[in-house]
XYZ file of C-alpha atoms in Angstrom:
472
model
C -16.900 6.921 20.889
C -19.012 6.221 23.785
C -22.743 7.074 24.566
C -23.750 8.745 27.884
C -24.033 5.714 29.591
C -20.591 4.839 29.216
C -20.897 1.976 26.659
C -19.550 2.166 23.192
C -21.974 2.823 20.321
C -22.592 0.713 17.522
C -20.171 2.145 15.167
C -18.651 -0.593 13.022
C -15.991 -2.392 14.797
C -15.639 0.385 17.414
C -14.446 -2.071 20.100
C -10.946 -2.486 18.822
C -10.200 1.231 18.574
C -12.000 1.978 21.955
C -10.321 -0.746 24.035
C -6.592 -0.312 22.823
C -4.374 -0.786 25.613
C -3.492 2.731 26.668
C -0.760 2.124 29.360
C 1.775 -0.831 29.373
C 0.106 -2.889 31.750
C -2.753 -3.244 29.862
C -0.782 -5.121 27.072
C -2.189 -8.574 27.166
C 0.649 -10.155 25.179
C 2.782 -11.090 28.108
C 6.198 -11.183 26.278
C 5.902 -7.770 24.769
C 4.495 -6.345 27.911
C 7.643 -7.414 30.007
C 10.003 -6.229 27.095
C 8.433 -2.725 27.486
C 8.391 -2.867 31.039
C 12.293 -3.466 30.989
C 12.698 -0.134 29.415
C 11.477 1.667 32.515
C 14.629 0.957 33.986
C 16.283 3.593 32.336
C 15.947 7.233 32.022
C 14.154 7.883 28.989
C 17.245 10.101 27.846
C 19.247 6.908 27.900
C 16.774 4.811 26.048
C 17.364 3.363 22.442
C 16.232 5.416 19.532
C 14.823 2.980 17.177
C 12.773 -0.118 17.608
C 11.761 -2.984 15.335
C 8.445 -4.523 15.795
C 7.777 -7.662 13.953
C 4.661 -10.185 13.997
C 1.799 -10.857 12.218
C -1.410 -8.558 11.497
C -3.526 -7.818 14.397
C -0.871 -8.722 16.977
C -0.874 -5.142 18.575
C 2.048 -3.744 16.999
C 0.720 0.010 16.095
C -0.812 0.186 19.764
C 2.491 -0.669 21.243
C 4.196 1.853 19.142
C 2.003 4.372 20.481
C 3.125 3.351 23.846
C 6.453 3.886 23.119
C 5.577 7.387 22.016
C 3.966 7.958 25.340
C 6.759 6.548 27.094
C 8.945 9.306 25.469
C 6.591 12.011 25.882
C 4.491 11.647 28.811
C 4.404 14.656 30.945
C 3.195 12.762 34.130
C 5.180 9.435 34.167
C 4.561 6.748 36.753
C 6.664 4.006 38.043
C 4.618 1.607 35.721
C 5.021 3.780 32.766
C 3.363 6.504 30.640
C 0.089 7.718 32.732
C -2.412 7.617 29.623
C -4.318 10.669 30.950
C -2.026 13.574 30.254
C -2.256 16.176 27.187
C 0.521 14.226 25.492
C -0.841 10.541 26.055
C -4.404 11.176 25.178
C -3.277 13.337 21.881
C -1.197 10.349 21.040
C -3.943 7.739 21.829
C -6.324 9.803 19.492
C -3.796 10.154 16.753
C -3.600 13.866 16.763
C -0.416 14.802 18.321
C 1.769 16.507 15.739
C 5.096 15.178 16.832
C 4.042 11.445 16.265
C 3.789 10.870 12.742
C 2.263 7.445 11.523
C 3.536 6.650 8.199
C 2.390 3.785 5.914
C 5.407 2.437 3.978
C 3.094 0.626 1.592
C 1.910 4.076 0.233
C 5.061 6.138 0.850
C 7.710 3.771 0.144
C 10.129 5.604 -2.216
C 13.187 7.668 -1.751
C 11.564 10.917 -1.950
C 9.411 10.188 1.041
C 12.389 9.328 2.994
C 14.321 12.265 1.889
C 11.527 14.398 3.030
C 11.435 12.691 6.403
C 15.107 13.148 6.889
C 14.866 16.772 5.973
C 11.988 17.454 8.282
C 13.714 15.237 11.166
C 16.131 17.981 12.216
C 13.123 20.378 13.187
C 12.594 20.514 16.705
C 9.229 18.967 18.127
C 6.236 21.276 18.419
C 5.192 20.593 21.922
C 6.525 17.211 22.866
C 10.096 16.422 24.259
C 10.624 13.927 21.396
C 9.353 13.319 17.767
C 8.397 9.976 17.082
C 8.059 8.225 13.649
C 5.989 5.197 13.263
C 6.729 3.490 10.035
C 4.228 0.792 9.320
C 4.895 -2.176 7.164
C 8.509 -0.999 6.695
C 9.434 -4.171 4.481
C 7.466 -2.258 1.636
C 10.091 0.507 1.359
C 12.398 0.133 -1.824
C 15.958 -0.344 -1.824
C 16.931 3.393 -2.013
C 14.428 4.488 0.431
C 16.070 1.926 2.914
C 19.361 3.246 2.351
C 18.087 6.817 2.911
C 16.357 5.603 6.210
C 19.616 3.938 7.358
C 21.512 7.346 7.095
C 18.941 8.884 9.519
C 19.183 5.934 11.723
C 22.859 6.053 11.928
C 22.998 9.863 12.891
C 19.708 10.798 14.519
C 19.177 13.996 16.128
C 18.769 13.523 19.786
C 14.951 14.409 19.664
C 14.026 11.685 17.094
C 12.688 8.224 17.960
C 11.675 5.386 15.311
C 9.399 2.564 15.643
C 9.377 0.408 12.619
C 6.588 -2.031 12.288
C 6.508 -5.100 9.959
C 4.642 -8.325 8.853
C 7.729 -9.612 7.061
C 10.813 -9.067 9.010
C 12.912 -10.999 6.629
C 12.485 -8.383 3.877
C 14.075 -5.600 6.378
C 17.682 -5.219 5.468
C 20.231 -6.555 7.995
C 21.672 -2.947 8.238
C 18.290 -1.744 9.311
C 17.432 -4.328 11.623
C 20.999 -4.136 13.465
C 20.640 -0.435 14.624
C 17.058 -1.240 16.157
C 16.018 -2.895 19.301
C 13.891 -5.888 18.220
C 10.460 -6.968 19.684
C 8.822 -9.932 18.105
C 5.079 -10.094 18.720
C 3.998 -13.827 18.467
C 0.663 -14.903 17.885
C -1.396 -14.555 21.054
C -2.406 -17.554 23.212
C -5.864 -18.462 24.029
C -5.357 -17.425 27.566
C -4.109 -13.943 26.506
C -7.110 -13.677 24.144
C -9.480 -14.537 26.612
C -7.952 -12.295 29.095
C -8.160 -9.006 26.536
C -11.813 -10.000 25.835
C -12.833 -10.329 29.416
C -11.504 -6.716 30.169
C -13.994 -5.478 27.336
C -16.843 -7.896 28.422
C -16.676 -6.062 31.775
C -16.426 -2.377 30.555
C -19.088 -2.988 28.062
C -21.437 -5.015 30.984
C -21.795 -7.855 28.467
C -22.337 -10.448 31.499
C -24.340 -12.622 28.997
C -21.221 -13.602 27.125
C -20.075 -16.925 28.806
C -16.457 -17.877 29.337
C -16.727 -20.834 27.087
C -18.026 -18.270 24.192
C -14.977 -16.239 24.777
C -12.780 -19.357 24.499
C -14.545 -20.273 21.224
C -13.719 -16.765 19.946
C -10.012 -16.987 20.869
C -9.620 -20.423 19.449
C -10.916 -19.420 15.947
C -8.947 -16.071 15.491
C -5.376 -17.525 14.938
C -3.782 -15.547 17.795
C -5.015 -12.269 16.334
C -5.990 -9.570 19.038
C -7.733 -7.344 16.435
C -9.775 -10.465 15.072
C -10.982 -11.615 18.372
C -12.099 -8.162 19.415
C -14.031 -7.498 16.152
C -15.601 -11.016 16.692
C -16.739 -10.218 20.089
C -18.448 -6.953 18.924
C -20.277 -8.926 16.137
C -21.590 -11.357 18.618
C -22.578 -8.864 20.877
C -25.309 -7.816 18.893
C -26.998 -11.030 19.351
C -29.873 -10.910 21.676
C -29.963 -13.364 24.759
C -27.181 -15.211 26.159
C -24.151 -15.661 23.946
C -22.637 -19.245 24.224
C -20.033 -21.110 22.366
C -22.718 -22.555 19.981
C -23.869 -18.813 19.199
C -20.271 -17.948 18.297
C -19.548 -21.138 16.143
C -22.868 -20.630 14.459
C -21.994 -16.941 13.565
C -18.626 -18.142 12.108
C -20.294 -20.720 10.044
C -22.812 -18.423 8.614
C -20.246 -15.760 8.089
C -18.054 -18.416 6.068
C -20.565 -19.892 4.262
C -21.886 -16.515 3.170
C -18.614 -15.381 2.079
C -17.769 -18.401 0.058
C -21.416 -18.415 -1.554
C -21.024 -14.616 -2.591
C -17.856 -15.397 -4.054
C -18.554 -18.524 -6.180
C -21.781 -16.755 -7.201
C -19.619 -13.811 -8.721
C -17.219 -16.403 -10.366
C -19.861 -18.322 -12.171
C -21.816 -15.370 -13.300
C -18.584 -13.856 -14.861
C -18.629 -10.895 -12.549
C -14.874 -10.644 -12.465
C -14.250 -7.238 -10.849
C -16.699 -8.186 -8.018
C -15.196 -11.702 -7.463
C -11.420 -9.699 -7.425
C -12.864 -7.472 -4.881
C -13.994 -10.313 -2.866
C -10.436 -11.492 -2.785
C -9.216 -8.335 -2.153
C -11.120 -8.047 0.963
C -9.997 -11.500 2.184
C -6.158 -10.208 1.806
C -7.001 -6.969 3.402
C -8.604 -8.853 6.626
C -5.487 -11.140 7.140
C -7.603 -14.374 5.736
C -5.559 -17.413 4.752
C -5.973 -17.590 0.720
C -4.931 -21.363 0.912
C -7.705 -22.163 3.423
C -10.298 -20.019 1.664
C -9.291 -21.814 -1.586
C -9.709 -25.294 0.075
C -13.039 -24.243 1.543
C -14.377 -23.143 -2.068
C -12.877 -26.421 -3.472
C -15.019 -28.354 -0.768
C -18.221 -26.634 -1.890
C -17.634 -26.990 -5.743
C -17.139 -30.686 -4.657
C -20.422 -30.951 -2.996
C -22.047 -29.000 -5.935
C -20.415 -31.548 -8.531
C -21.880 -34.540 -6.612
C -25.281 -32.666 -6.602
C -25.084 -32.093 -10.391
C -24.418 -35.796 -10.934
C -27.547 -36.769 -8.852
C -29.627 -34.208 -10.547
C -30.251 -31.974 -7.691
C -27.784 -29.048 -8.378
C -29.072 -25.440 -8.429
C -30.001 -24.236 -11.886
C -27.372 -21.574 -11.896
C -24.377 -24.189 -12.074
C -23.663 -26.348 -15.115
C -21.545 -29.375 -15.159
C -18.798 -27.717 -17.620
C -18.632 -24.660 -15.279
C -18.079 -26.820 -12.251
C -15.594 -29.053 -13.816
C -13.547 -25.936 -15.270
C -13.626 -24.147 -11.999
C -12.411 -27.274 -9.860
C -9.555 -27.788 -12.353
C -8.503 -23.987 -12.329
C -9.073 -23.699 -8.708
C -7.070 -27.025 -8.152
C -4.288 -25.518 -10.163
C -4.303 -22.425 -8.209
C -3.702 -24.351 -5.107
C -0.691 -26.061 -6.361
C 0.831 -22.674 -7.619
C 0.339 -20.863 -4.167
C 3.596 -22.248 -2.451
C 5.723 -20.598 -5.228
C 3.628 -17.466 -5.956
C 5.405 -14.099 -4.945
C 1.931 -12.647 -4.314
C -0.274 -15.002 -2.112
C -3.376 -14.159 -3.682
C -2.333 -14.432 -7.414
C -2.837 -17.801 -8.457
C -6.645 -17.517 -7.311
C -7.173 -14.210 -9.026
C -5.400 -15.475 -12.261
C -7.935 -18.568 -11.975
C -10.805 -16.047 -11.525
C -9.943 -14.097 -14.575
C -9.315 -17.081 -16.906
C -12.458 -18.567 -15.910
C -14.660 -15.437 -16.424
C -12.784 -15.146 -19.920
C -14.714 -17.942 -21.154
C -17.992 -17.095 -22.471
C -21.064 -18.393 -20.762
C -21.830 -21.736 -22.689
C -25.225 -21.626 -24.882
C -26.063 -25.057 -25.578
C -29.047 -26.728 -26.633
C -29.778 -27.584 -23.038
C -29.846 -23.950 -21.978
C -33.671 -23.378 -20.897
C -35.677 -20.316 -21.915
C -35.343 -19.438 -18.335
C -31.393 -19.270 -18.608
C -31.797 -17.034 -21.662
C -34.287 -14.929 -20.114
C -31.869 -14.600 -16.998
C -29.117 -13.593 -19.834
C -30.755 -10.800 -20.926
C -31.546 -9.411 -17.495
C -27.570 -9.357 -17.063
C -27.381 -12.158 -14.402
C -24.801 -13.789 -16.591
C -22.114 -11.396 -17.911
C -20.945 -11.139 -21.233
C -17.535 -12.312 -22.356
C -14.854 -10.432 -19.795
C -11.002 -10.101 -20.337
C -10.737 -9.286 -24.018
C -7.727 -7.029 -24.797
C -10.069 -4.063 -24.905
C -11.228 -4.169 -21.285
C -9.086 -3.661 -18.086
C -9.687 -6.163 -15.721
C -8.752 -4.218 -12.556
C -6.309 -6.945 -11.493
C -3.355 -4.773 -12.035
C -3.482 -1.273 -10.089
C -0.978 1.320 -9.162
C -1.112 0.555 -5.622
C -0.456 -3.324 -6.494
C 2.157 -2.180 -8.710
C 3.908 -0.002 -6.005
C 3.500 -2.696 -3.606
C 5.131 -5.289 -5.612
C 7.624 -3.241 -7.600
C 10.586 -4.742 -6.360
C 8.896 -8.243 -7.253
C 8.768 -6.919 -10.844
C 12.279 -5.668 -10.887
C 13.377 -9.135 -9.734
C 11.347 -10.841 -12.284
C 12.798 -8.723 -14.911
C 16.441 -9.883 -14.317
C 15.965 -13.213 -16.418
C 14.721 -10.856 -19.260
C 17.397 -8.336 -18.888
C 19.661 -7.619 -16.187
C 20.509 -4.106 -17.056
C 16.892 -3.194 -17.619
C 16.372 -4.317 -14.057
C 18.887 -2.227 -12.808
C 17.343 0.964 -14.452
C 13.923 0.202 -13.117
C 15.253 0.638 -9.618
C 15.636 4.137 -10.516
C 12.510 4.527 -11.782
C 8.924 4.254 -10.474
C 5.359 3.375 -11.568
C 3.353 6.614 -12.167
C 0.073 5.476 -13.485
C -1.897 2.550 -14.477
C -4.856 3.488 -16.323
C -6.934 2.231 -19.462
C -4.496 -0.572 -19.957
C -1.527 1.272 -20.157
C 1.169 1.291 -17.429
C 2.942 4.325 -17.199
C 6.780 4.497 -15.621
C 8.365 7.552 -14.379
C 12.299 7.595 -14.957
C 14.328 10.406 -13.948
C 17.588 10.375 -16.365
C 17.144 10.960 -20.147
C 19.213 7.966 -20.792
C 17.157 5.724 -18.415
C 13.924 6.826 -20.207
C 15.460 6.118 -23.606
C 16.545 2.787 -22.385
C 13.139 1.694 -21.351
C 11.418 3.199 -24.080
C 13.102 0.847 -26.734
C 10.661 -1.350 -28.290
C 11.795 -4.669 -27.264
C 12.393 -3.303 -23.620
C 8.817 -2.308 -23.320
C 7.682 -5.610 -24.816
C 9.494 -7.158 -22.099
C 8.253 -5.273 -19.347
C 4.727 -5.749 -20.932
C 5.480 -9.569 -20.751
C 6.571 -9.596 -17.035
C 3.668 -7.536 -15.841
C 1.273 -9.983 -17.622
C 2.986 -13.096 -16.110
C 3.148 -11.395 -12.649
C -0.371 -9.848 -12.531
C -2.227 -11.766 -15.393
C -3.066 -8.692 -17.076
C -2.093 -7.458 -20.688
C -1.209 -3.873 -20.686
C 1.173 -1.644 -22.776
C 3.880 0.316 -21.300
C 4.879 3.929 -21.540
C 8.053 5.590 -20.180
C 7.838 9.404 -19.103
C 10.650 11.684 -17.932
C 10.122 12.773 -14.292
C 11.705 15.502 -12.175
C 13.518 14.330 -9.297
């Protein structure tokens, strides 16, 4: 939102929301802009009905998808594309157009959701010429859901348009890809990022941000428009002239604070807080490998300080050595892990499962701190749920779970394709089957034990498995 003077208010991370490109000409990714401009050469009735946008997080896929929706529904189109100002364009930009549906495939990945979409798609649009379905993270759909989507893509009604977006195009079936116009969103160049930032600097009247500062921002965000804009907003709160040194100082402070907070949670056996730190990294698109290297670098410095007798009293030599060994092992496992954050999460859980050492060397102050609760009691016994396995995460990696079951029992893996996770609570994973014989097969003692073993292998948490019969 904006204040009365035309500048944005201090809502958290509002720049990216306010300054999304609203017309094709504002897209800073040159390759994407040129591909979308080519669509203007045809009447919209002759345009393809399905598009596949692929590329890293923060590259502008959702923004471009909304521009496709405007391209089809704008009531006052210009030679340069949608006007960005008519009722259809503004309602799409604000996310309130009832004929433009944005679906998160990570949360709606099953066949039931795709069947509902297929049933609803035949209904005519309420007010726009076209109904546009934007499906984000489409690679998260199940095999059955992809099959249902494929049927819809093969014979869509004339008023339906699909924009599929993904950060992992390799997981999208070839049958889906072949029916879509592909637009690849590469990482933005430094020039493209600086161009985008300058537009915001001008509109926000941030003349105190110099060009070298903008270049410093662009060089540190790994080609992500979203991260660049977020960082610009952060530095905009700095009083006085904003130079490249101000930007680098802010980055250094933020990174150091993140590492220190995470390691403090780990050494104090605060497992849930440490896992939340990792989840935040993944959510923000941070590289787990780089973060782990930074943590090991910090632990190395602490180890040297310990040997020299200058380390902070919170850290003990045994803790440092144990954590370094576990994190080093996690680093080696990153390359083969089906889940990028899993090796680090397991290292945290295993470290926190070891009781805090109470040796003769422990001081009275240490004991006092323990009584205050700064040092957690043993975490990770069978009675406690560690929080590593959640329903959302199991849904997200359900296909990986099925693949991991194949070496144990190929037929069980086949049955799981027709089932779905229903609940994860109090150390019990409830799986919902939709056929009686599937429920009976999965409920066999040996099968449930195998399911539990694979879940522990994938997610590092010992759970029991229950199977219920659901309604289709």
